[in-house]
Short mmCIF file of C-alpha atoms and ligand atoms in Angstrom, two decimals:
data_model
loop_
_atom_site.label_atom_id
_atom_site.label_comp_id
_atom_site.label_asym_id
_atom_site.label_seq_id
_atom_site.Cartn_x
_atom_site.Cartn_y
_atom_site.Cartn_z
CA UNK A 1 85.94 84.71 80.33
CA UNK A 2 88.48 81.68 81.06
CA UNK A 3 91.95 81.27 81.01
CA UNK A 4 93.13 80.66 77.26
CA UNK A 5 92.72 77.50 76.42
CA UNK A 6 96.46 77.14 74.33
CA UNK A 7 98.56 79.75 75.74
CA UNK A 8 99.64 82.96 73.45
CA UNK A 9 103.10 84.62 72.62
CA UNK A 10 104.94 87.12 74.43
CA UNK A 11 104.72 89.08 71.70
CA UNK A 12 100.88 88.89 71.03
CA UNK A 13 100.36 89.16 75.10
CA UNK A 14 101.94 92.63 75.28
CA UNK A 15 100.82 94.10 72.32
CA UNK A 16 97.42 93.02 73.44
CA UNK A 17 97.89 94.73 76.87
CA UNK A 18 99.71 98.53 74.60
CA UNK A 19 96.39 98.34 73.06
CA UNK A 20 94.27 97.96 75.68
CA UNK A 21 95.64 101.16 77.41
CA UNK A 22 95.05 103.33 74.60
CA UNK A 23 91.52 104.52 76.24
CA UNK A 24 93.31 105.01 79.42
CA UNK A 25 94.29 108.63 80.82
CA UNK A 26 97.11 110.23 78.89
CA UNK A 27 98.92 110.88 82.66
CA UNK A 28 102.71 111.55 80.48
CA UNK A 29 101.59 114.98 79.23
CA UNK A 30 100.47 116.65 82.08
CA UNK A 31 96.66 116.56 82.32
CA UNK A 32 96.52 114.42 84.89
CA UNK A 33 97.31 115.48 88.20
CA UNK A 34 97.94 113.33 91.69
CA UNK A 35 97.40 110.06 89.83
CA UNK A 36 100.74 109.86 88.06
CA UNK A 37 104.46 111.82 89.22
CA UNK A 38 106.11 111.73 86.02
CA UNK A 39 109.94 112.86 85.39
CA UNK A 40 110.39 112.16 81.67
CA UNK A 41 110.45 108.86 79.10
CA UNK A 42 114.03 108.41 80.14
CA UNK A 43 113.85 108.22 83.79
CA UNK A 44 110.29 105.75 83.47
CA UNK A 45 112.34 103.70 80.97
CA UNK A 46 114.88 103.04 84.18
CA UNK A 47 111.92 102.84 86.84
CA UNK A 48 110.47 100.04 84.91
CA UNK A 49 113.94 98.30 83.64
CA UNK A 50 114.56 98.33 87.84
CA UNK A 51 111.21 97.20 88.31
CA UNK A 52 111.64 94.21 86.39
CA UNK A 53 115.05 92.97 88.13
CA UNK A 54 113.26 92.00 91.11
CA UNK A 55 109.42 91.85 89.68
CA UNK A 56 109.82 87.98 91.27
CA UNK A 57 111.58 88.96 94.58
CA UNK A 58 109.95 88.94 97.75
CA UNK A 59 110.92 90.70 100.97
CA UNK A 60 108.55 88.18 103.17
CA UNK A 61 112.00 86.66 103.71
CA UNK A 62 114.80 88.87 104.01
CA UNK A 63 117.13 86.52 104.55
CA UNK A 64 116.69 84.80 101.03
CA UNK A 65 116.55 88.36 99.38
CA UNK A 66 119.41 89.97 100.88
CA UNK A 67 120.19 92.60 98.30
CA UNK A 68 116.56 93.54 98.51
CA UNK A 69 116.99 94.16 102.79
CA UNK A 70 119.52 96.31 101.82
CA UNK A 71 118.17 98.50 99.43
CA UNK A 72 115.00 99.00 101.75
CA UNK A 73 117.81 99.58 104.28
CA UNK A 74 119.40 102.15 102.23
CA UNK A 75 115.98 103.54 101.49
CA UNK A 76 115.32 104.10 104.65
CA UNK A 77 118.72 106.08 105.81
CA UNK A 78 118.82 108.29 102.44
CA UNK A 79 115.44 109.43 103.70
CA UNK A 80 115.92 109.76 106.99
CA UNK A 81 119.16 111.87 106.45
CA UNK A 82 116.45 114.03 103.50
CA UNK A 83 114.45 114.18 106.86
CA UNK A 84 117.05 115.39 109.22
CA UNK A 85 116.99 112.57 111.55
CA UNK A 86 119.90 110.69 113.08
CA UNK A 87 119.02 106.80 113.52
CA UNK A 88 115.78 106.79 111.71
CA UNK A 89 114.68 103.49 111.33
CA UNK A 90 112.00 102.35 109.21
CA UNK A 91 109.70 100.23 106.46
CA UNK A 92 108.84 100.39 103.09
CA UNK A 93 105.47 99.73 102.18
CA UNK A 94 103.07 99.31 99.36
CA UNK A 95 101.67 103.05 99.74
CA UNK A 96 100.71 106.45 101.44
CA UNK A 97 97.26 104.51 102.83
CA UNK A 98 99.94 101.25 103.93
CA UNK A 99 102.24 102.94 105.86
CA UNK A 100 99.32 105.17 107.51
CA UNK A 101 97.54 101.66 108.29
CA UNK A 102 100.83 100.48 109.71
CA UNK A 103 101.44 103.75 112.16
CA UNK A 104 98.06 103.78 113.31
CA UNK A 105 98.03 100.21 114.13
CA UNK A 106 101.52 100.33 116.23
CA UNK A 107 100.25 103.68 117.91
CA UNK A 108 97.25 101.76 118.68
CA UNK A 109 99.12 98.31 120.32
CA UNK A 110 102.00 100.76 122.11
CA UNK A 111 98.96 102.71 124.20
CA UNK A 112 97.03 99.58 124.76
CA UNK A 113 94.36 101.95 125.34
CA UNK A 114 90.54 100.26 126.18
CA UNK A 115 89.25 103.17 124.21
CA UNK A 116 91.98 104.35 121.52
CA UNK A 117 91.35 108.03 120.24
CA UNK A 118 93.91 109.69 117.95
CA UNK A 119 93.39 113.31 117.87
CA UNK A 120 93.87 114.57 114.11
CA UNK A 121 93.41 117.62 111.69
CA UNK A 122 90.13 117.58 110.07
CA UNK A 123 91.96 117.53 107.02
CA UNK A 124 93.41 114.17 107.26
CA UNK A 125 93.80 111.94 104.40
CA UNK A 126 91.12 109.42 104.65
CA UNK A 127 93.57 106.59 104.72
CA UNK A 128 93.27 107.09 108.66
CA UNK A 129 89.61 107.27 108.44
CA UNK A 130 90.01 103.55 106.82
CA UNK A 131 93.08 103.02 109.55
CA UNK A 132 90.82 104.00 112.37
CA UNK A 133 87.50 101.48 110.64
CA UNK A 134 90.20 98.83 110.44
CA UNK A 135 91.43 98.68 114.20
CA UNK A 136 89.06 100.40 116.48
CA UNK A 137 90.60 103.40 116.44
CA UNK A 138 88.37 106.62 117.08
CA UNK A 139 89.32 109.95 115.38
CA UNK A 140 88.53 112.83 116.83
CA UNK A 141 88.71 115.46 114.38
CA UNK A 142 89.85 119.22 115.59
CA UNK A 143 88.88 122.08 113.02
CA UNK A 144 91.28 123.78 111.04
CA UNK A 145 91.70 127.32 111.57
CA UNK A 146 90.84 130.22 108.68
CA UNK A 147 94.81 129.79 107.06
CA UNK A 148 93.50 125.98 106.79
CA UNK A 149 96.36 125.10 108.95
CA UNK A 150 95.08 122.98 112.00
CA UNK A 151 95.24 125.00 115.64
CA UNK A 152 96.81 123.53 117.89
CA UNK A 153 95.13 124.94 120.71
CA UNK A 154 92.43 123.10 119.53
CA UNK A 155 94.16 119.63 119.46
CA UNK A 156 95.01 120.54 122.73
CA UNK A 157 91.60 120.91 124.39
CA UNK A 158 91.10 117.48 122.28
CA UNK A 159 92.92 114.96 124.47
CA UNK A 160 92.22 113.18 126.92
CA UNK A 161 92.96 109.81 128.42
CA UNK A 162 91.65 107.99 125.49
CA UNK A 163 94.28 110.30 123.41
CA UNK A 164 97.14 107.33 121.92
CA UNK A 165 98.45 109.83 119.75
CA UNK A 166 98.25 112.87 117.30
CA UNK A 167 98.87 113.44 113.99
CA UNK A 168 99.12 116.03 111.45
CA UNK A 169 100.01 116.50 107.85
CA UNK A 170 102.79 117.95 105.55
CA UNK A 171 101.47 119.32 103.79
CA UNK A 172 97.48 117.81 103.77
CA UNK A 173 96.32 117.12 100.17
CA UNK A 174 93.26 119.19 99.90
CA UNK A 175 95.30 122.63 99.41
CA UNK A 176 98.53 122.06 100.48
CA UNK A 177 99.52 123.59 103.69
CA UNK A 178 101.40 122.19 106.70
CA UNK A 179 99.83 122.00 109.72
CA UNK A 180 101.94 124.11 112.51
CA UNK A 181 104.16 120.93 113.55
CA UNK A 182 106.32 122.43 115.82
CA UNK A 183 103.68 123.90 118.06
CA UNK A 184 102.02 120.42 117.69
CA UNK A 185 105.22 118.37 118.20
CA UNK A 186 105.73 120.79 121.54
CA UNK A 187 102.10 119.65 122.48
CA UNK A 188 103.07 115.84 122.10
CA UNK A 189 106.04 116.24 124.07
CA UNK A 190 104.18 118.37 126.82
CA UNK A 191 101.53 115.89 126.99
CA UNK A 192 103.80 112.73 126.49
CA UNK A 193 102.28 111.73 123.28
CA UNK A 194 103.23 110.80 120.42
CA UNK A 195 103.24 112.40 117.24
CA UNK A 196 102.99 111.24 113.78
CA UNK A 197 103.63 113.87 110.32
CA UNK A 198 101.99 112.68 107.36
CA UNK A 199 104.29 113.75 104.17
CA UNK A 200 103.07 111.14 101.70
CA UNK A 201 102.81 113.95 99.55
CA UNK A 202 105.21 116.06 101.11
CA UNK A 203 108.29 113.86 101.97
CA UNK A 204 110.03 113.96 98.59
CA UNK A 205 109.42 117.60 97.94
CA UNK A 206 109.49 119.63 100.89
CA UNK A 207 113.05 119.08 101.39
CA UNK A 208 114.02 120.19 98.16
CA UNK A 209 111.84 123.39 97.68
CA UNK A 210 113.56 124.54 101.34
CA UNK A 211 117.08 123.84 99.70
CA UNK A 212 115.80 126.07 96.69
CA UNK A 213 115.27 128.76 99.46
CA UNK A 214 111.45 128.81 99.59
CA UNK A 215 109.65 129.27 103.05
CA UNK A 216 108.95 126.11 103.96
CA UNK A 217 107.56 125.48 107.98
CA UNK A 218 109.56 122.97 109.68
CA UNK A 219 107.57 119.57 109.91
CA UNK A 220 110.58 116.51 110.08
CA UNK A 221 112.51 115.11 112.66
CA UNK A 222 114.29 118.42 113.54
CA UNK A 223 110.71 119.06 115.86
CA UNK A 224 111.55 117.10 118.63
CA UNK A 225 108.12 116.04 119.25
CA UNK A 226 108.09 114.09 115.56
CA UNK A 227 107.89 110.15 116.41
CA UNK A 228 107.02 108.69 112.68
CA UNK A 229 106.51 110.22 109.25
CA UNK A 230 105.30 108.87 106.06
CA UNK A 231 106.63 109.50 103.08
CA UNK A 232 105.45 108.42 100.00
CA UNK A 233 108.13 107.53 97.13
CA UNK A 234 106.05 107.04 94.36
CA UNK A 235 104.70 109.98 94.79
CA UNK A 236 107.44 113.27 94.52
CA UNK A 237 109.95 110.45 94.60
CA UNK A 238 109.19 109.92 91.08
CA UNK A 239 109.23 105.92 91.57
CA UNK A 240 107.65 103.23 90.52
CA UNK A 241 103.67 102.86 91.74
CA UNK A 242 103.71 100.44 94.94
CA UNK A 243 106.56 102.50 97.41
CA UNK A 244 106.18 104.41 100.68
CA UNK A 245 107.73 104.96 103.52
CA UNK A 246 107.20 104.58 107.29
CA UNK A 247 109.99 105.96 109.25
CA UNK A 248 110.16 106.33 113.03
CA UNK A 249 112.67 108.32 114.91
CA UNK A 250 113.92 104.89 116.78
CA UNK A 251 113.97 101.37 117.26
CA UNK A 252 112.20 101.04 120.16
CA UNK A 253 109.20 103.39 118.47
CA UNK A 254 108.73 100.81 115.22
CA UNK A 255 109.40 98.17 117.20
CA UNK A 256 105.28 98.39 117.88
CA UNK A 257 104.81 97.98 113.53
CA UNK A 258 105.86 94.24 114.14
CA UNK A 259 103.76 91.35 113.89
CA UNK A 260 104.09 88.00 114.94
CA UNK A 261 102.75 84.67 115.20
CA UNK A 262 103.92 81.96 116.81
CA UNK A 263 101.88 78.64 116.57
CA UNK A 264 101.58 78.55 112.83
CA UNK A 265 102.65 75.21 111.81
CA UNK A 266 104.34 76.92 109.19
CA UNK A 267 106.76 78.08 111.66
CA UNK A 268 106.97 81.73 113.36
CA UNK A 269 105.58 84.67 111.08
CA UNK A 270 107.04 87.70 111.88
CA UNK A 271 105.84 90.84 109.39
CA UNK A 272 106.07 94.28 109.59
CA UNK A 273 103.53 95.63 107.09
CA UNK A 274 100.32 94.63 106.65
CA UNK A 275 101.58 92.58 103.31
CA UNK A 276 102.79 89.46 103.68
CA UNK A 277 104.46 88.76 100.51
CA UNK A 278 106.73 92.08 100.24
CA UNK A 279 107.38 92.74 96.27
CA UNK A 280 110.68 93.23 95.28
CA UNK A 281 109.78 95.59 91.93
CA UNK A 282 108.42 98.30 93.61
CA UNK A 283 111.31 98.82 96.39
CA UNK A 284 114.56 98.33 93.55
CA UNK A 285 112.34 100.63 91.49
CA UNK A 286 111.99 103.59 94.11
CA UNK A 287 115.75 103.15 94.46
CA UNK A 288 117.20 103.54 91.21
CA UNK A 289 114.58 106.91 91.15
CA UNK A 290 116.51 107.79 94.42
CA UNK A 291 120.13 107.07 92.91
CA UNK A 292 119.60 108.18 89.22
CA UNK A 293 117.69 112.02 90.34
CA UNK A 294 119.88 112.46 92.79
CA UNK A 295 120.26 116.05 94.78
CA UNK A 296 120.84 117.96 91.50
CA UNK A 297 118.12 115.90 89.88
CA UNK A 298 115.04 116.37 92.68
CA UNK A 299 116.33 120.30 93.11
CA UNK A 300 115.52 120.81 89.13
CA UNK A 301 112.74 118.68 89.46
CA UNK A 302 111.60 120.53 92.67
CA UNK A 303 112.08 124.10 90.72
CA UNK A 304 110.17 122.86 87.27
CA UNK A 305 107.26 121.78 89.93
CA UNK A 306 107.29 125.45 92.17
CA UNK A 307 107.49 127.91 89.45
CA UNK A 308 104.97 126.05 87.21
CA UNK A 309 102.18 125.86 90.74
CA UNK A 310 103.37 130.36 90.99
CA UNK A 311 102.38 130.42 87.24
CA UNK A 312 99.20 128.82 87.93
CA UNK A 313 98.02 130.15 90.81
CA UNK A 314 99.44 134.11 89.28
CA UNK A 315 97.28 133.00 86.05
CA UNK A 316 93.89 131.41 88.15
CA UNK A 317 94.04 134.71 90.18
CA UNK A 318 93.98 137.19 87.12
CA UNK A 319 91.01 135.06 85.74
CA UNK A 320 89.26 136.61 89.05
CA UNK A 321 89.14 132.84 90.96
CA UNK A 322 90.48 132.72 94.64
CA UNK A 323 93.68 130.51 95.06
CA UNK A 324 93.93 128.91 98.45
CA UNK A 325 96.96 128.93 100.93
CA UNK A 326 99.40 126.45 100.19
CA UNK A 327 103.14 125.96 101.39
CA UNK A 328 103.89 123.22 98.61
CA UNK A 329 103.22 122.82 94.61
CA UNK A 330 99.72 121.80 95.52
CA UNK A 331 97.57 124.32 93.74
CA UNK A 332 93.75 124.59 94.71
CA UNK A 333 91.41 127.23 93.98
CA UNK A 334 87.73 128.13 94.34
CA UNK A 335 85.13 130.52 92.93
CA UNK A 336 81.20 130.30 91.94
CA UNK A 337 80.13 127.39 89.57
CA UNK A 338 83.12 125.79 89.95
CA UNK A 339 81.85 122.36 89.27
CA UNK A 340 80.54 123.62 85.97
CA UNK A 341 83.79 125.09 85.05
CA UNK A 342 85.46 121.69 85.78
CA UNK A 343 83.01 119.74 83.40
CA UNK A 344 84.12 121.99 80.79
CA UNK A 345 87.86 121.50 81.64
CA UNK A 346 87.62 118.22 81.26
CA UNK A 347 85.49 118.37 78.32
CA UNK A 348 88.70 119.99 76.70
CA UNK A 349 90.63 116.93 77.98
CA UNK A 350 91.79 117.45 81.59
CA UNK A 351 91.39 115.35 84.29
CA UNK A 352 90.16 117.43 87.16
CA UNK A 353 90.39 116.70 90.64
CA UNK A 354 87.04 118.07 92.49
CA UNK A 355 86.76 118.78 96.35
CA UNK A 356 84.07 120.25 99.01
CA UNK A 357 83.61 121.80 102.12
CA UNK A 358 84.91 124.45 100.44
CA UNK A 359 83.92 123.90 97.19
CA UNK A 360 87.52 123.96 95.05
CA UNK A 361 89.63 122.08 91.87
CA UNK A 362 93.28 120.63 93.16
CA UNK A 363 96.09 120.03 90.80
CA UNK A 364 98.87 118.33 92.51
CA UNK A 365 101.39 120.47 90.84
CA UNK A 366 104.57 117.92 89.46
CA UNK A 367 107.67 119.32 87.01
CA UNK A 368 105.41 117.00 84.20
CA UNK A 369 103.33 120.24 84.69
CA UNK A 370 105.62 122.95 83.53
CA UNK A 371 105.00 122.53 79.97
CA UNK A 372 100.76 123.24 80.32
CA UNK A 373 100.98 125.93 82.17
CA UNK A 374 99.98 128.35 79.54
CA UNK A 375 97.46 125.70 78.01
CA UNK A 376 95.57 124.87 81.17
CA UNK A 377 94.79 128.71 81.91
CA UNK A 378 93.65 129.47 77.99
CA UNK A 379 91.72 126.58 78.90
CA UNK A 380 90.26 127.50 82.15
CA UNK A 381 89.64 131.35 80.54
CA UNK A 382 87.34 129.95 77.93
CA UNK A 383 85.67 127.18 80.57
CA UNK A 384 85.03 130.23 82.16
CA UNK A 385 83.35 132.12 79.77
CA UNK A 386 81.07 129.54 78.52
CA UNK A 387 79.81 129.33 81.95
CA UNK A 388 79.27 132.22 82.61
CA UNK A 389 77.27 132.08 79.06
CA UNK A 390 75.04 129.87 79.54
CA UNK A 391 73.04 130.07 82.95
CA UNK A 392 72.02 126.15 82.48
CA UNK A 393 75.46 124.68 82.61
CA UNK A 394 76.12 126.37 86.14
CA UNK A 395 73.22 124.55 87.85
CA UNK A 396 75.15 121.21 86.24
CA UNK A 397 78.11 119.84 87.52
CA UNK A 398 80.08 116.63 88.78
CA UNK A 399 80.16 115.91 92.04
CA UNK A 400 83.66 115.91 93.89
CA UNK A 401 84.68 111.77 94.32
CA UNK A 402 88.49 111.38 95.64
CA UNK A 403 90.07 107.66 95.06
CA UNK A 404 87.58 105.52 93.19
CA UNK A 405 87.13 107.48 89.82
CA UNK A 406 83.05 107.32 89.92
CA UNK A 407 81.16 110.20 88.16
CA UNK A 408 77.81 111.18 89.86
CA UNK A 409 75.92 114.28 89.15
CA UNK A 410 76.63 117.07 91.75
CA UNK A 411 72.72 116.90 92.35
CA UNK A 412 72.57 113.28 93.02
CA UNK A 413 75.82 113.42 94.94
CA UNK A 414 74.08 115.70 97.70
CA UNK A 415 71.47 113.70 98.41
CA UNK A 416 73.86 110.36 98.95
CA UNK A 417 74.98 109.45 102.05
CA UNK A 418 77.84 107.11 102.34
CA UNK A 419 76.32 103.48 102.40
CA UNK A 420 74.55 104.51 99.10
CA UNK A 421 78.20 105.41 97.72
CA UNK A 422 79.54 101.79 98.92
CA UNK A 423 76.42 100.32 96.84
CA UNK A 424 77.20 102.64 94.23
CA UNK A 425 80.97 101.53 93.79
CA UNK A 426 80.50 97.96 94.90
CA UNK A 427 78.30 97.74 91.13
CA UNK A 428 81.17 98.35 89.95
CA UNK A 429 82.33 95.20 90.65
CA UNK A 430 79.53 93.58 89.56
CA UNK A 431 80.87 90.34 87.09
C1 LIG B 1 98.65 113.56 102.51
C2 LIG B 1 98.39 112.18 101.99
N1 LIG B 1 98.40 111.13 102.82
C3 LIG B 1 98.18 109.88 102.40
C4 LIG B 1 97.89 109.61 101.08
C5 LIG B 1 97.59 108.20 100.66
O1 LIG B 1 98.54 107.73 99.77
P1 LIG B 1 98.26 106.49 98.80
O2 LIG B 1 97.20 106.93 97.84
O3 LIG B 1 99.59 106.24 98.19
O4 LIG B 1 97.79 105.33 99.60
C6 LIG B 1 97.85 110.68 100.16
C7 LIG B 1 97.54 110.45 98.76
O5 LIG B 1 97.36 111.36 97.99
C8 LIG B 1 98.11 112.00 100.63
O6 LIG B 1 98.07 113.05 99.80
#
């Protein structure tokens, strides 16, 4: 394929790309989950509008984009103050995984440690498995305890001199819960560490189920121990794709995110993500989500979110399926042939997000979801009939794949290890 030869219309260009998404997932009516956080056709229609003012502008240069400092300014402190912190300072970033890559990175150049370990739940997002790959960073993973919920007494016996750092998650994606940060945040402090809470998912939601009076542990900068959280705004901030946040509790702490470099003929290069060009879309975006939802706005969103994840999991339970601890919306359940079931599931047109170790199905429970509720367990009901019908289909199966949307057979799957998954998904970049 080449460039066109005579260029088209605007007109014929964007129908061309409507069409082209029509085989695409149908993320707007709720069978999608953790792809897509969608708050109606009338809040996109302003993320995108937003989106557009400053699709050109680039934060590389503050100085030329002004307006666009200050909104990633303002970002920043309406976050910090969601996040109980006084003088938060902070970045936005392209994503969860960027403003991970970013913390681990400064943690890494504050220690300057020969042999850099961070000591993490084994329930970490990947994105600091790829973090640690990146820099030379070693994880060394503690165990979760039977709650799911990291112990701390096991992070404990974890450090050592090598330690630069430790890190836990609210809540962690799998099911949901939050690590015990204040025990862990006590640890950092004891141990003169520091500590960083991952709330991609949890950031923009936490705050607002605790408001709605819902037991929620305290993970933010209220634990004294907390140095940096990420917090991801296109996720139950309801922006645009492309926005996240890495906040530390002071200047002196981010200070360590900042790179520079000073014998480029260019002239100095100072950045503080990993980007260099900084897009302007994705930052005005996240804050006209932020202005236009506002408190009242992310409380009803919060509510539509919580009691549509206590329908589900009241509904999953009475099918006889066990529902895993969670302290968020995050739904994620388990139960035999579960694989199976989820073929089915999506053979009726939901997207279904598998996991292992334990075996389970995860819906990242948004207020899009509220109106399946009822749809998704009649659905589930007769998946689970017609497995347990038909002894074939539970020896079937997909296996679980998280990020790039590959299909394997669970059989196959099992007998992988991961450089045949990296040949697997490189073919699909294959010309
Ligand atoms: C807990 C947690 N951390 C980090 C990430 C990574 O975020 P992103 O996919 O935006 O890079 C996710 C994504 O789901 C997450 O759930």
């Amino acid at each position: 394929m080449k460039i066109p030869t005579k260029g088209r219309t605007a007109e014929d260009v964007l129908a061309d790309l409507r069409a082209r998404q029509a085989g695409d997932t149908d993320w707007r009516h709720g069978r999608v989950f953790s792809l897509v956080y969608h708050a109606g056709a009338e809040h996109e229609q302003l993320v995108k509008a937003a989106h557009a003012e400053y699709a050109s502008a680039n934060l590389l240069n503050p100085m030329a984009f002004k307006s666009l400092k200050q909104l990633e300014k303002e970002l920043v402190a309406m976050a910090g103050s969601l996040m109980h912190g006084a003088g938060v300072v902070g970045t936005v970033t392209s994503g969860g995984t960027e403003s991970i890559l970013c913390a681990v990175a400064a943690y890494r150049d504050r220690a300057r440690a020969w042999w850099p370990e961070l000591v993490v739940p084994r329930t970490i997002h990947p994105a600091f498995d790829k973090a640690a790959h990146y820099f030379g960073v070693r994880l060394k993973k503690v165990d979760v305890r039977d709650d799911l919920r990291v112990d701390p007494r096991a992070m404990a016996k974890a450090i050592s001199r090598r330690t630069i750092g430790l890190v836990a998650s609210a809540p962690q994606y799998p099911h949901g819960v939050v690590d015990p940060i204040e025990e862990i945040g006590a640890l950092a402090q004891k141990k003169g560490l520091p500590l960083h809470v991952d709330a991609c998912v949890g950031g923009f939601v936490l705050p607002w189920l605790e408001k709605l009076g819902r037991r929620v542990p305290v993970w933010d900068f209220r634990v004294p121990g907390v140095t940096s959280i990420s917090a991801d705004l296109h996720k139950f901030g309801y922006a645009g794709k492309g926005a996240s946040l890495l906040l530390w509790r002071s200047l002196a702490d981010l200070k360590h995110q900042i790179f520079v470099a000073t014998d480029f003929p260019g002239g100095i290069y100072a950045s503080p993500t990993m980007l260099g060009t900084r897009p302007g879309g994705p930052i005005a975006a996240a804050w006209a989500a932020l202005q236009a939802q506002g408190e009242d706005g992310y409380l009803a969103l919060a509510r539509q979110a919580a009691d549509a994840s206590d329908a589900l999991r009241t509904g999953i339970r009475a099918l006889g399926l066990r529902v895993l601890p969670s302290d968020s919306t995050i739904v994620s359940y388990t139960g035999r042939d579960l694989f199976a079931i989820a073929d089915r599931l999506e053979a009726r047109g939901w997207s279904v997000d598998r996991m292992h170790r334990p075996e389970a199905i995860h819906l990242t429970v948004t207020a899009n979801h509220a109106a399946i509720v009822d749809e998704y367990l009649a659905d589930l009901r007769a998946a689970l009939a017609e497995v347990r019908a038909d002894p074939t289909l539970a020896k079937q199966g997909t296996a679980p794949m998280y990020g790039m949307a590959a299909k394997l057979p669970i059989i196959v799957a099992r007998r992988l290890v991961g450089a045949n998954v990296r040949k697997l998904i490189a073919e699909m970049y294959a010309p």
